[in-house]
């Protein structure tokens, strides 16, 4: 099994891990799109992600954790959510034996770190138990790691979990021995008779839905699994219950956000994709090349896009301090005024590739070609659609989605404003939809 590098470099740590061995707060090399929260956890925390199920309820052949959207499997979104939390030291992914190689390939392909893979069992409890026990063993490359004080358990098919909530769960688990996320019930729970009639109904206000993540001290969750029965392993659905029944530990319950929901049906995969797209579409960076005309257009676009709810920054280039835009979750709009301007886009694609920006998400680059009347009369032609198509085909292989928009200058103020608004609308639709089918198209505004 391939094991990723779990030893964080001390020169990337804040404070230096070597000098402060008990403090877990590090900056990750090469993945700087996530702002460190500044949270400091002074005990080791590890994660178990059960991913050993077959996803029957989706009705799909592929287990849902391996179903892809926006170019990568669901499980890597969940791994990423934990990987970027600097105080989490390791992630144990539990998969069915037959999927061990597939999972190892996924980890390599998306350059996940801090991750180990272990084989699961025939039920969710058996899989989680395998993951928890593996945390206590020394795996390949794990000798430098401490046994966790707290273990966070989270279904691999719940991709949206934020650091703030994980922090609350980890702290409560350390204090109380166990902690779990809850949500209000959306429907009333009723008991049925064996003949299919109503037996009784529960008072909804008194009950909550148990969700994930859940946290446990390592000792509590280990003991719970050592002591529980075969029937628990076979039919149980609740880790918090095991902690109560077998260790006498009453879990602290914390209300979580609605985004903790579990991908269960096929439609949930589409919902997850649309949430990811929404998050990736919030900001764009316009690069003007410094030309006055491009700056004027960028300013007009900034006003028009403001109404469309996209945060826009305008910069002349990606040099010097502006190189920081290459490291964040930005989309890029290159405004060009000269006819040889595809070279500007080419340079930008090179910079994005060098920054490894499209590893986890398809990245959108929009080339806005702004042709003035003078330019048209001199050159007698508009931008070459074949050239952008060629460039876009190559970029697509690197997970960069390049689109073009052609804008013709007009002396009529009203017409000009309409065209600028159309550029803004097309650009935000391209950013939002990330459609592979439109890659390389030179759209007219
Ligand atoms: N033997 C099993 C069964 C489930 N799980 C994991 O437990 C999580 C939550 O379970 P669930 O949503 O029920 O997943 P599946 O069992 O795959 O789905 P289904 O019940 O529809 O078959 C999933 O990440 C799933 O992969 C596991 O690790 N090992
Ligand atoms: O919500 C839970 C927390 O304990 C579930 O038990 C867990 O998410 C597994 O889901 P399922 O019952 O669908 O396998």
Short mmCIF file of C-alpha atoms and ligand atoms in Angstrom, two decimals:
data_model
loop_
_atom_site.label_atom_id
_atom_site.label_comp_id
_atom_site.label_asym_id
_atom_site.label_seq_id
_atom_site.Cartn_x
_atom_site.Cartn_y
_atom_site.Cartn_z
CA UNK A 1 0.00 0.00 0.00
CA UNK A 2 1.23 3.46 -0.90
CA UNK A 3 1.33 5.72 2.12
CA UNK A 4 1.40 9.46 1.73
CA UNK A 5 3.75 11.74 3.51
CA UNK A 6 2.33 12.28 6.95
CA UNK A 7 5.34 13.97 8.48
CA UNK A 8 4.75 17.68 8.30
CA UNK A 9 7.88 19.73 7.75
CA UNK A 10 8.72 21.70 10.83
CA UNK A 11 9.59 24.78 8.76
CA UNK A 12 5.95 24.91 7.62
CA UNK A 13 4.63 24.78 11.15
CA UNK A 14 3.27 27.56 13.24
CA UNK A 15 4.62 27.30 15.87
CA UNK A 16 7.47 24.96 15.01
CA UNK A 17 6.18 21.44 15.71
CA UNK A 18 9.65 20.25 16.69
CA UNK A 19 9.86 22.90 19.38
CA UNK A 20 6.22 22.48 20.50
CA UNK A 21 5.46 18.81 20.03
CA UNK A 22 2.02 18.98 21.67
CA UNK A 23 0.59 21.78 19.52
CA UNK A 24 -1.11 20.90 16.24
CA UNK A 25 -1.32 23.96 14.03
CA UNK A 26 0.52 23.78 10.75
CA UNK A 27 0.48 25.38 7.35
CA UNK A 28 0.28 22.85 4.53
CA UNK A 29 2.86 23.14 1.82
CA UNK A 30 1.41 23.67 -1.66
CA UNK A 31 -2.23 23.91 -0.62
CA UNK A 32 -2.61 27.48 0.49
CA UNK A 33 -6.19 28.15 -0.70
CA UNK A 34 -7.40 27.42 2.82
CA UNK A 35 -6.93 30.13 5.39
CA UNK A 36 -5.57 28.71 8.65
CA UNK A 37 -8.29 29.23 11.25
CA UNK A 38 -5.76 30.00 13.97
CA UNK A 39 -7.38 27.32 16.11
CA UNK A 40 -4.99 25.49 18.30
CA UNK A 41 -5.67 21.98 19.59
CA UNK A 42 -3.20 20.73 22.16
CA UNK A 43 -3.96 17.03 21.80
CA UNK A 44 -3.63 14.64 18.84
CA UNK A 45 -6.79 14.18 16.76
CA UNK A 46 -7.25 11.55 14.05
CA UNK A 47 -10.17 10.78 11.77
CA UNK A 48 -11.86 7.59 10.61
CA UNK A 49 -13.82 7.85 7.35
CA UNK A 50 -15.94 4.74 6.80
CA UNK A 51 -16.19 4.24 3.03
CA UNK A 52 -16.75 0.49 2.82
CA UNK A 53 -20.43 0.49 1.77
CA UNK A 54 -21.94 -0.41 -1.58
CA UNK A 55 -24.45 2.46 -1.84
CA UNK A 56 -27.46 0.29 -2.72
CA UNK A 57 -29.93 3.11 -2.29
CA UNK A 58 -28.40 5.12 -5.13
CA UNK A 59 -29.29 2.33 -7.56
CA UNK A 60 -25.89 2.85 -9.23
CA UNK A 61 -23.26 0.20 -9.99
CA UNK A 62 -20.46 2.29 -8.48
CA UNK A 63 -20.50 2.79 -4.70
CA UNK A 64 -21.47 6.44 -4.16
CA UNK A 65 -18.15 7.37 -2.48
CA UNK A 66 -16.42 6.62 -5.80
CA UNK A 67 -18.97 8.42 -8.02
CA UNK A 68 -17.38 11.49 -9.62
CA UNK A 69 -18.57 15.00 -10.20
CA UNK A 70 -16.50 17.92 -11.52
CA UNK A 71 -13.82 15.39 -12.34
CA UNK A 72 -13.24 13.71 -9.01
CA UNK A 73 -14.81 11.13 -6.74
CA UNK A 74 -17.05 12.17 -3.86
CA UNK A 75 -14.67 10.72 -1.28
CA UNK A 76 -11.89 13.14 -2.21
CA UNK A 77 -14.11 16.11 -1.35
CA UNK A 78 -14.59 14.63 2.13
CA UNK A 79 -10.88 13.87 2.50
CA UNK A 80 -10.05 17.43 1.44
CA UNK A 81 -12.42 18.83 4.07
CA UNK A 82 -10.36 17.08 6.79
CA UNK A 83 -6.96 17.36 5.19
CA UNK A 84 -7.07 21.14 5.23
CA UNK A 85 -7.73 21.23 8.98
CA UNK A 86 -4.26 21.77 10.27
CA UNK A 87 -4.77 20.29 13.74
CA UNK A 88 -5.90 16.91 12.36
CA UNK A 89 -2.88 14.63 12.27
CA UNK A 90 -4.11 11.64 10.25
CA UNK A 91 -7.06 10.29 8.30
CA UNK A 92 -7.90 6.59 8.17
CA UNK A 93 -10.06 5.73 5.17
CA UNK A 94 -11.85 2.38 5.42
CA UNK A 95 -12.86 0.75 2.13
CA UNK A 96 -14.02 -2.69 1.01
CA UNK A 97 -11.10 -5.03 0.29
CA UNK A 98 -11.82 -5.03 -3.43
CA UNK A 99 -11.55 -1.23 -3.53
CA UNK A 100 -8.19 -0.89 -1.73
CA UNK A 101 -6.25 -0.40 -4.99
CA UNK A 102 -8.81 2.03 -6.37
CA UNK A 103 -8.61 4.10 -3.19
CA UNK A 104 -4.82 4.08 -3.23
CA UNK A 105 -4.88 5.33 -6.82
CA UNK A 106 -7.32 8.10 -5.90
CA UNK A 107 -5.06 9.23 -3.05
CA UNK A 108 -2.06 9.39 -5.36
CA UNK A 109 -3.90 11.06 -8.20
CA UNK A 110 -5.30 13.87 -6.09
CA UNK A 111 -2.14 14.12 -3.99
CA UNK A 112 -3.90 13.61 -0.68
CA UNK A 113 -1.70 13.60 2.36
CA UNK A 114 -2.13 12.43 5.97
CA UNK A 115 -4.19 9.49 4.62
CA UNK A 116 -3.98 5.72 5.19
CA UNK A 117 -6.31 3.09 3.80
CA UNK A 118 -7.49 -0.04 5.64
CA UNK A 119 -9.94 -2.76 4.65
CA UNK A 120 -13.51 -2.54 5.92
CA UNK A 121 -16.06 -5.07 7.09
CA UNK A 122 -19.52 -6.28 6.14
CA UNK A 123 -21.33 -3.59 8.17
CA UNK A 124 -20.65 0.05 8.94
CA UNK A 125 -19.77 -0.73 12.59
CA UNK A 126 -17.29 -3.40 11.49
CA UNK A 127 -15.68 -0.95 9.08
CA UNK A 128 -15.43 1.82 11.70
CA UNK A 129 -14.02 -0.65 14.23
CA UNK A 130 -11.27 -1.66 11.76
CA UNK A 131 -10.40 2.00 11.23
CA UNK A 132 -10.27 2.78 14.95
CA UNK A 133 -8.08 -0.25 15.72
CA UNK A 134 -5.73 0.64 12.85
CA UNK A 135 -5.20 4.09 14.41
CA UNK A 136 -3.67 2.38 17.42
CA UNK A 137 -1.27 0.35 15.29
CA UNK A 138 1.85 1.60 13.70
CA UNK A 139 1.30 1.67 9.97
CA UNK A 140 3.80 2.15 7.20
CA UNK A 141 5.31 5.61 7.68
CA UNK A 142 3.36 6.32 10.86
CA UNK A 143 6.03 5.69 13.48
CA UNK A 144 6.43 9.39 14.28
CA UNK A 145 2.72 9.77 14.97
CA UNK A 146 1.16 9.81 18.37
CA UNK A 147 -1.83 7.63 19.25
CA UNK A 148 -4.80 10.00 19.02
CA UNK A 149 -6.42 11.36 22.13
CA UNK A 150 -9.61 12.02 20.17
CA UNK A 151 -10.99 10.14 17.17
CA UNK A 152 -13.47 11.87 14.88
CA UNK A 153 -15.72 9.50 12.91
CA UNK A 154 -17.38 10.86 9.79
CA UNK A 155 -19.18 9.13 6.92
CA UNK A 156 -17.10 9.44 3.76
CA UNK A 157 -20.29 10.41 1.94
CA UNK A 158 -20.88 13.64 3.87
CA UNK A 159 -18.51 15.95 1.97
CA UNK A 160 -19.41 19.31 3.51
CA UNK A 161 -17.99 19.67 6.99
CA UNK A 162 -16.36 22.81 8.26
CA UNK A 163 -13.41 23.24 10.59
CA UNK A 164 -15.40 25.24 13.17
CA UNK A 165 -17.82 22.40 13.69
CA UNK A 166 -15.07 19.76 13.82
CA UNK A 167 -13.37 21.85 16.46
CA UNK A 168 -16.54 21.90 18.60
CA UNK A 169 -16.90 18.14 18.27
CA UNK A 170 -13.22 17.48 19.08
CA UNK A 171 -13.25 19.72 22.17
CA UNK A 172 -16.54 18.29 23.48
CA UNK A 173 -15.32 14.73 22.85
CA UNK A 174 -12.17 15.41 24.85
CA UNK A 175 -14.21 16.88 27.73
CA UNK A 176 -17.10 14.40 27.77
CA UNK A 177 -15.66 11.26 26.19
CA UNK A 178 -18.14 11.42 23.28
CA UNK A 179 -19.89 14.06 21.19
CA UNK A 180 -22.08 14.02 18.10
CA UNK A 181 -23.87 16.23 15.61
CA UNK A 182 -27.64 16.46 15.69
CA UNK A 183 -30.24 18.12 13.46
CA UNK A 184 -33.94 18.81 13.99
CA UNK A 185 -36.20 16.11 12.51
CA UNK A 186 -37.82 17.09 9.23
CA UNK A 187 -40.56 14.43 9.48
CA UNK A 188 -42.32 12.84 12.42
CA UNK A 189 -41.08 9.36 13.41
CA UNK A 190 -43.78 6.73 13.87
CA UNK A 191 -43.74 3.11 15.00
CA UNK A 192 -45.66 0.64 12.86
CA UNK A 193 -47.28 -2.66 13.73
CA UNK A 194 -46.16 -5.82 11.94
CA UNK A 195 -49.39 -5.62 9.90
CA UNK A 196 -48.47 -2.18 8.62
CA UNK A 197 -50.69 -0.02 10.84
CA UNK A 198 -49.77 2.88 13.05
CA UNK A 199 -48.66 1.71 16.46
CA UNK A 200 -47.69 5.06 17.94
CA UNK A 201 -46.06 8.30 16.94
CA UNK A 202 -43.17 10.09 18.68
CA UNK A 203 -43.42 13.67 19.84
CA UNK A 204 -41.22 15.27 17.23
CA UNK A 205 -39.99 18.16 19.38
CA UNK A 206 -38.39 15.68 21.81
CA UNK A 207 -36.29 13.90 19.18
CA UNK A 208 -33.37 14.77 16.96
CA UNK A 209 -31.72 13.21 13.92
CA UNK A 210 -28.26 11.87 14.73
CA UNK A 211 -25.77 12.98 12.08
CA UNK A 212 -22.02 12.94 11.65
CA UNK A 213 -19.31 13.91 12.61
CA UNK A 214 -19.03 12.25 15.98
CA UNK A 215 -16.02 12.41 18.26
CA UNK A 216 -14.76 10.06 20.98
CA UNK A 217 -11.75 9.77 23.15
CA UNK A 218 -9.67 6.95 21.74
CA UNK A 219 -10.14 4.89 24.91
CA UNK A 220 -13.95 5.21 24.88
CA UNK A 221 -14.42 4.20 21.24
CA UNK A 222 -11.90 1.34 21.53
CA UNK A 223 -13.57 -0.05 24.64
CA UNK A 224 -17.04 0.34 23.12
CA UNK A 225 -16.04 -1.79 20.15
CA UNK A 226 -14.18 -4.33 22.29
CA UNK A 227 -17.23 -4.82 24.52
CA UNK A 228 -20.15 -4.63 22.08
CA UNK A 229 -22.05 -7.69 20.89
CA UNK A 230 -22.22 -9.42 17.49
CA UNK A 231 -25.76 -8.08 17.24
CA UNK A 232 -24.46 -4.52 17.67
CA UNK A 233 -21.89 -5.12 14.93
CA UNK A 234 -24.52 -6.59 12.64
CA UNK A 235 -27.53 -4.33 13.19
CA UNK A 236 -26.34 -1.26 15.12
CA UNK A 237 -26.41 2.15 13.48
CA UNK A 238 -25.24 4.45 16.25
CA UNK A 239 -21.71 4.80 17.66
CA UNK A 240 -22.90 7.17 20.40
CA UNK A 241 -25.17 4.40 21.64
CA UNK A 242 -22.22 2.00 21.96
CA UNK A 243 -20.32 4.57 24.03
CA UNK A 244 -23.30 4.92 26.38
CA UNK A 245 -24.15 1.25 26.68
CA UNK A 246 -20.64 -0.15 27.00
CA UNK A 247 -18.68 2.70 28.60
CA UNK A 248 -21.40 4.65 30.42
CA UNK A 249 -20.40 7.75 28.44
CA UNK A 250 -23.20 10.24 27.78
CA UNK A 251 -22.38 12.03 24.55
CA UNK A 252 -22.59 15.80 24.32
CA UNK A 253 -24.93 16.62 21.43
CA UNK A 254 -24.25 19.67 19.29
CA UNK A 255 -26.60 21.05 16.65
CA UNK A 256 -24.82 21.08 13.31
CA UNK A 257 -25.45 22.94 10.05
CA UNK A 258 -27.80 21.50 7.37
CA UNK A 259 -24.81 20.88 5.07
CA UNK A 260 -23.87 17.82 7.15
CA UNK A 261 -26.41 15.78 5.24
CA UNK A 262 -25.44 12.38 3.86
CA UNK A 263 -25.35 11.50 0.16
CA UNK A 264 -27.80 8.58 0.14
CA UNK A 265 -29.75 8.70 -3.13
CA UNK A 266 -28.67 9.43 -6.70
CA UNK A 267 -30.18 12.92 -6.57
CA UNK A 268 -27.91 13.75 -3.61
CA UNK A 269 -24.89 13.47 -5.92
CA UNK A 270 -26.38 16.18 -8.17
CA UNK A 271 -27.09 18.31 -5.09
CA UNK A 272 -23.49 17.89 -3.89
CA UNK A 273 -22.20 18.93 -7.33
CA UNK A 274 -24.32 22.04 -7.35
CA UNK A 275 -23.10 23.03 -3.86
CA UNK A 276 -19.48 22.66 -4.97
CA UNK A 277 -20.15 24.69 -8.13
CA UNK A 278 -21.80 27.39 -6.07
CA UNK A 279 -18.76 27.68 -3.78
CA UNK A 280 -16.36 27.80 -6.71
CA UNK A 281 -18.29 30.59 -8.42
CA UNK A 282 -18.09 33.29 -5.81
CA UNK A 283 -15.05 35.17 -7.01
CA UNK A 284 -13.17 36.06 -10.15
CA UNK A 285 -10.09 38.04 -10.93
CA UNK A 286 -9.94 40.30 -14.00
CA UNK A 287 -6.50 40.75 -15.51
CA UNK A 288 -6.17 43.84 -17.68
CA UNK A 289 -2.57 43.75 -18.88
CA UNK A 290 -2.48 47.39 -17.79
CA UNK A 291 -4.05 48.81 -20.98
CA UNK A 292 -6.35 51.81 -20.40
CA UNK A 293 -9.13 50.36 -22.54
CA UNK A 294 -8.98 47.05 -20.72
CA UNK A 295 -9.05 48.82 -17.34
CA UNK A 296 -12.13 50.82 -18.40
CA UNK A 297 -13.86 47.64 -19.51
CA UNK A 298 -12.84 45.83 -16.30
CA UNK A 299 -14.33 48.67 -14.22
CA UNK A 300 -17.58 48.51 -16.19
CA UNK A 301 -17.64 44.71 -15.75
CA UNK A 302 -17.00 45.07 -12.06
CA UNK A 303 -20.14 47.21 -11.75
CA UNK A 304 -22.22 44.86 -13.91
CA UNK A 305 -21.01 41.67 -12.21
CA UNK A 306 -21.60 43.23 -8.78
CA UNK A 307 -25.30 42.92 -9.49
CA UNK A 308 -24.78 39.21 -10.27
CA UNK A 309 -23.29 38.45 -6.87
CA UNK A 310 -19.72 37.59 -7.88
CA UNK A 311 -16.79 39.15 -6.04
CA UNK A 312 -14.45 40.68 -8.63
CA UNK A 313 -10.89 41.94 -8.20
CA UNK A 314 -9.15 43.84 -11.00
CA UNK A 315 -5.36 43.51 -11.33
CA UNK A 316 -2.91 44.37 -14.13
CA UNK A 317 -1.09 41.02 -14.10
CA UNK A 318 -0.19 38.04 -11.95
CA UNK A 319 3.32 39.24 -11.16
CA UNK A 320 4.86 40.05 -7.78
CA UNK A 321 2.30 40.38 -4.99
CA UNK A 322 -0.54 39.53 -7.39
CA UNK A 323 0.83 35.99 -7.73
CA UNK A 324 -1.20 35.28 -4.58
CA UNK A 325 -4.29 35.05 -6.80
CA UNK A 326 -2.80 31.90 -8.30
CA UNK A 327 -3.08 30.18 -4.94
CA UNK A 328 -6.72 30.90 -4.16
CA UNK A 329 -10.06 29.62 -5.37
CA UNK A 330 -10.36 32.31 -8.05
CA UNK A 331 -11.66 32.18 -11.59
CA UNK A 332 -9.77 34.26 -14.12
CA UNK A 333 -10.92 36.71 -16.78
CA UNK A 334 -8.20 37.97 -19.11
CA UNK A 335 -9.19 41.13 -20.96
CA UNK A 336 -7.19 41.66 -24.11
CA UNK A 337 -7.25 44.45 -26.64
CA UNK A 338 -4.57 43.59 -29.16
CA UNK A 339 -4.96 41.01 -31.94
CA UNK A 340 -1.93 39.03 -30.79
CA UNK A 341 -3.47 38.80 -27.37
CA UNK A 342 -3.85 35.04 -27.09
CA UNK A 343 -0.24 35.07 -25.93
CA UNK A 344 -1.47 36.72 -22.69
CA UNK A 345 -3.85 33.82 -22.11
CA UNK A 346 -1.14 31.33 -22.95
CA UNK A 347 1.13 32.91 -20.34
CA UNK A 348 -1.65 32.79 -17.77
CA UNK A 349 -2.38 29.12 -18.47
CA UNK A 350 1.32 28.39 -17.97
CA UNK A 351 1.31 30.19 -14.60
CA UNK A 352 -1.82 28.35 -13.43
CA UNK A 353 -0.35 25.05 -14.44
CA UNK A 354 2.90 25.80 -12.62
CA UNK A 355 0.89 26.64 -9.48
CA UNK A 356 -0.88 23.25 -9.76
CA UNK A 357 -4.17 25.12 -9.42
CA UNK A 358 -6.43 22.77 -11.32
CA UNK A 359 -5.58 19.62 -9.36
CA UNK A 360 -8.73 19.52 -7.27
CA UNK A 361 -11.24 21.55 -9.27
CA UNK A 362 -11.66 22.45 -12.92
CA UNK A 363 -10.49 26.01 -13.20
CA UNK A 364 -12.28 28.57 -15.36
CA UNK A 365 -10.34 31.00 -17.53
CA UNK A 366 -12.31 33.41 -19.71
CA UNK A 367 -10.61 35.37 -22.43
CA UNK A 368 -12.52 38.56 -23.18
CA UNK A 369 -11.32 39.85 -26.51
CA UNK A 370 -12.15 43.48 -26.82
CA UNK A 371 -11.97 44.72 -30.42
CA UNK A 372 -12.16 48.41 -31.09
CA UNK A 373 -13.54 49.74 -34.40
CA UNK A 374 -10.03 51.00 -35.29
CA UNK A 375 -8.55 47.59 -34.83
CA UNK A 376 -11.25 46.00 -36.97
CA UNK A 377 -10.70 48.48 -39.78
CA UNK A 378 -6.91 47.99 -39.69
CA UNK A 379 -6.79 44.23 -39.38
CA UNK A 380 -10.12 43.63 -41.10
CA UNK A 381 -10.78 40.52 -38.98
CA UNK A 382 -11.96 39.43 -35.60
CA UNK A 383 -10.17 37.05 -33.24
CA UNK A 384 -9.41 33.66 -34.69
CA UNK A 385 -11.86 31.06 -33.27
CA UNK A 386 -9.62 28.15 -34.31
CA UNK A 387 -6.71 29.49 -32.25
CA UNK A 388 -8.69 29.64 -29.01
CA UNK A 389 -10.18 26.20 -29.70
CA UNK A 390 -6.68 24.70 -30.03
CA UNK A 391 -5.48 26.38 -26.87
CA UNK A 392 -8.62 25.33 -24.99
CA UNK A 393 -8.26 21.68 -26.06
CA UNK A 394 -4.76 21.54 -24.61
CA UNK A 395 -5.80 23.39 -21.44
CA UNK A 396 -8.73 21.02 -20.91
CA UNK A 397 -6.30 18.11 -20.61
CA UNK A 398 -4.91 19.97 -17.58
CA UNK A 399 -8.38 20.51 -16.08
CA UNK A 400 -8.49 24.17 -17.13
CA UNK A 401 -11.69 25.25 -18.88
CA UNK A 402 -10.93 28.06 -21.33
CA UNK A 403 -13.78 30.03 -22.91
CA UNK A 404 -13.74 33.14 -25.12
CA UNK A 405 -16.04 36.14 -25.33
CA UNK A 406 -15.75 38.64 -28.14
CA UNK A 407 -16.85 42.18 -27.41
CA UNK A 408 -17.04 44.90 -30.07
CA UNK A 409 -16.68 48.48 -29.02
CA UNK A 410 -19.62 50.72 -29.78
CA UNK A 411 -19.79 54.51 -29.75
CA UNK A 412 -23.45 54.33 -28.74
CA UNK A 413 -23.48 54.45 -24.95
CA UNK A 414 -26.65 52.38 -24.56
CA UNK A 415 -25.44 49.66 -26.91
CA UNK A 416 -22.08 49.56 -25.18
CA UNK A 417 -23.70 49.18 -21.74
CA UNK A 418 -25.86 46.35 -23.05
CA UNK A 419 -22.80 44.55 -24.43
CA UNK A 420 -20.87 44.95 -21.18
CA UNK A 421 -23.81 43.54 -19.22
CA UNK A 422 -23.94 40.62 -21.66
CA UNK A 423 -20.23 39.91 -21.07
CA UNK A 424 -20.90 39.93 -17.32
CA UNK A 425 -23.87 37.58 -17.68
CA UNK A 426 -22.05 35.17 -20.02
CA UNK A 427 -18.95 35.19 -17.81
CA UNK A 428 -20.87 34.43 -14.64
CA UNK A 429 -22.86 31.66 -16.38
CA UNK A 430 -19.62 30.10 -17.66
CA UNK A 431 -18.06 30.29 -14.20
CA UNK A 432 -21.16 28.85 -12.52
CA UNK A 433 -21.85 26.02 -14.99
CA UNK A 434 -18.26 24.97 -15.83
CA UNK A 435 -19.64 23.32 -18.94
CA UNK A 436 -17.08 21.16 -20.76
CA UNK A 437 -19.23 21.42 -23.90
CA UNK A 438 -18.62 25.17 -24.28
CA UNK A 439 -14.85 24.96 -23.84
CA UNK A 440 -13.00 26.75 -26.66
CA UNK A 441 -16.09 28.60 -27.91
CA UNK A 442 -15.74 32.28 -28.80
CA UNK A 443 -19.09 33.67 -27.70
CA UNK A 444 -20.34 37.03 -28.98
CA UNK A 445 -21.43 39.77 -26.58
N1 LIG B 1 -19.97 -2.15 5.40
C1 LIG B 1 -20.01 -0.83 5.38
C2 LIG B 1 -21.21 -0.11 5.13
C3 LIG B 1 -21.17 1.28 5.09
N2 LIG B 1 -20.02 1.93 5.28
C4 LIG B 1 -19.94 3.39 5.14
O1 LIG B 1 -20.80 4.06 6.06
C5 LIG B 1 -21.20 5.32 5.53
C6 LIG B 1 -22.69 5.57 5.72
O2 LIG B 1 -23.44 4.46 5.29
P1 LIG B 1 -24.56 4.44 4.17
O3 LIG B 1 -24.97 5.77 3.76
O4 LIG B 1 -25.62 3.51 4.62
O5 LIG B 1 -23.74 3.82 2.93
P2 LIG B 1 -23.99 2.47 2.14
O6 LIG B 1 -24.07 1.33 3.08
O7 LIG B 1 -22.92 2.43 1.11
O8 LIG B 1 -25.39 2.78 1.43
P3 LIG B 1 -26.69 1.85 1.30
O9 LIG B 1 -27.18 1.67 2.70
O10 LIG B 1 -27.61 2.62 0.44
O11 LIG B 1 -26.22 0.56 0.69
C7 LIG B 1 -20.80 5.31 4.05
O12 LIG B 1 -19.70 6.18 3.88
C8 LIG B 1 -20.46 3.89 3.79
O13 LIG B 1 -19.45 3.71 2.78
C9 LIG B 1 -18.85 1.22 5.55
O14 LIG B 1 -17.79 1.83 5.73
N3 LIG B 1 -18.87 -0.14 5.58
O1 LIG B 2 -26.74 9.03 11.16
C1 LIG B 2 -26.04 8.17 11.58
C2 LIG B 2 -25.18 8.48 12.76
O2 LIG B 2 -25.14 7.54 13.70
C3 LIG B 2 -26.01 6.92 10.82
O3 LIG B 2 -26.01 5.83 11.62
C4 LIG B 2 -24.89 6.87 9.81
O4 LIG B 2 -24.73 8.06 9.12
C5 LIG B 2 -25.08 5.72 8.85
O5 LIG B 2 -26.08 5.88 7.98
P1 LIG B 2 -26.97 4.63 7.55
O6 LIG B 2 -27.83 4.28 8.74
O7 LIG B 2 -27.73 5.15 6.40
O8 LIG B 2 -25.99 3.55 7.23
#
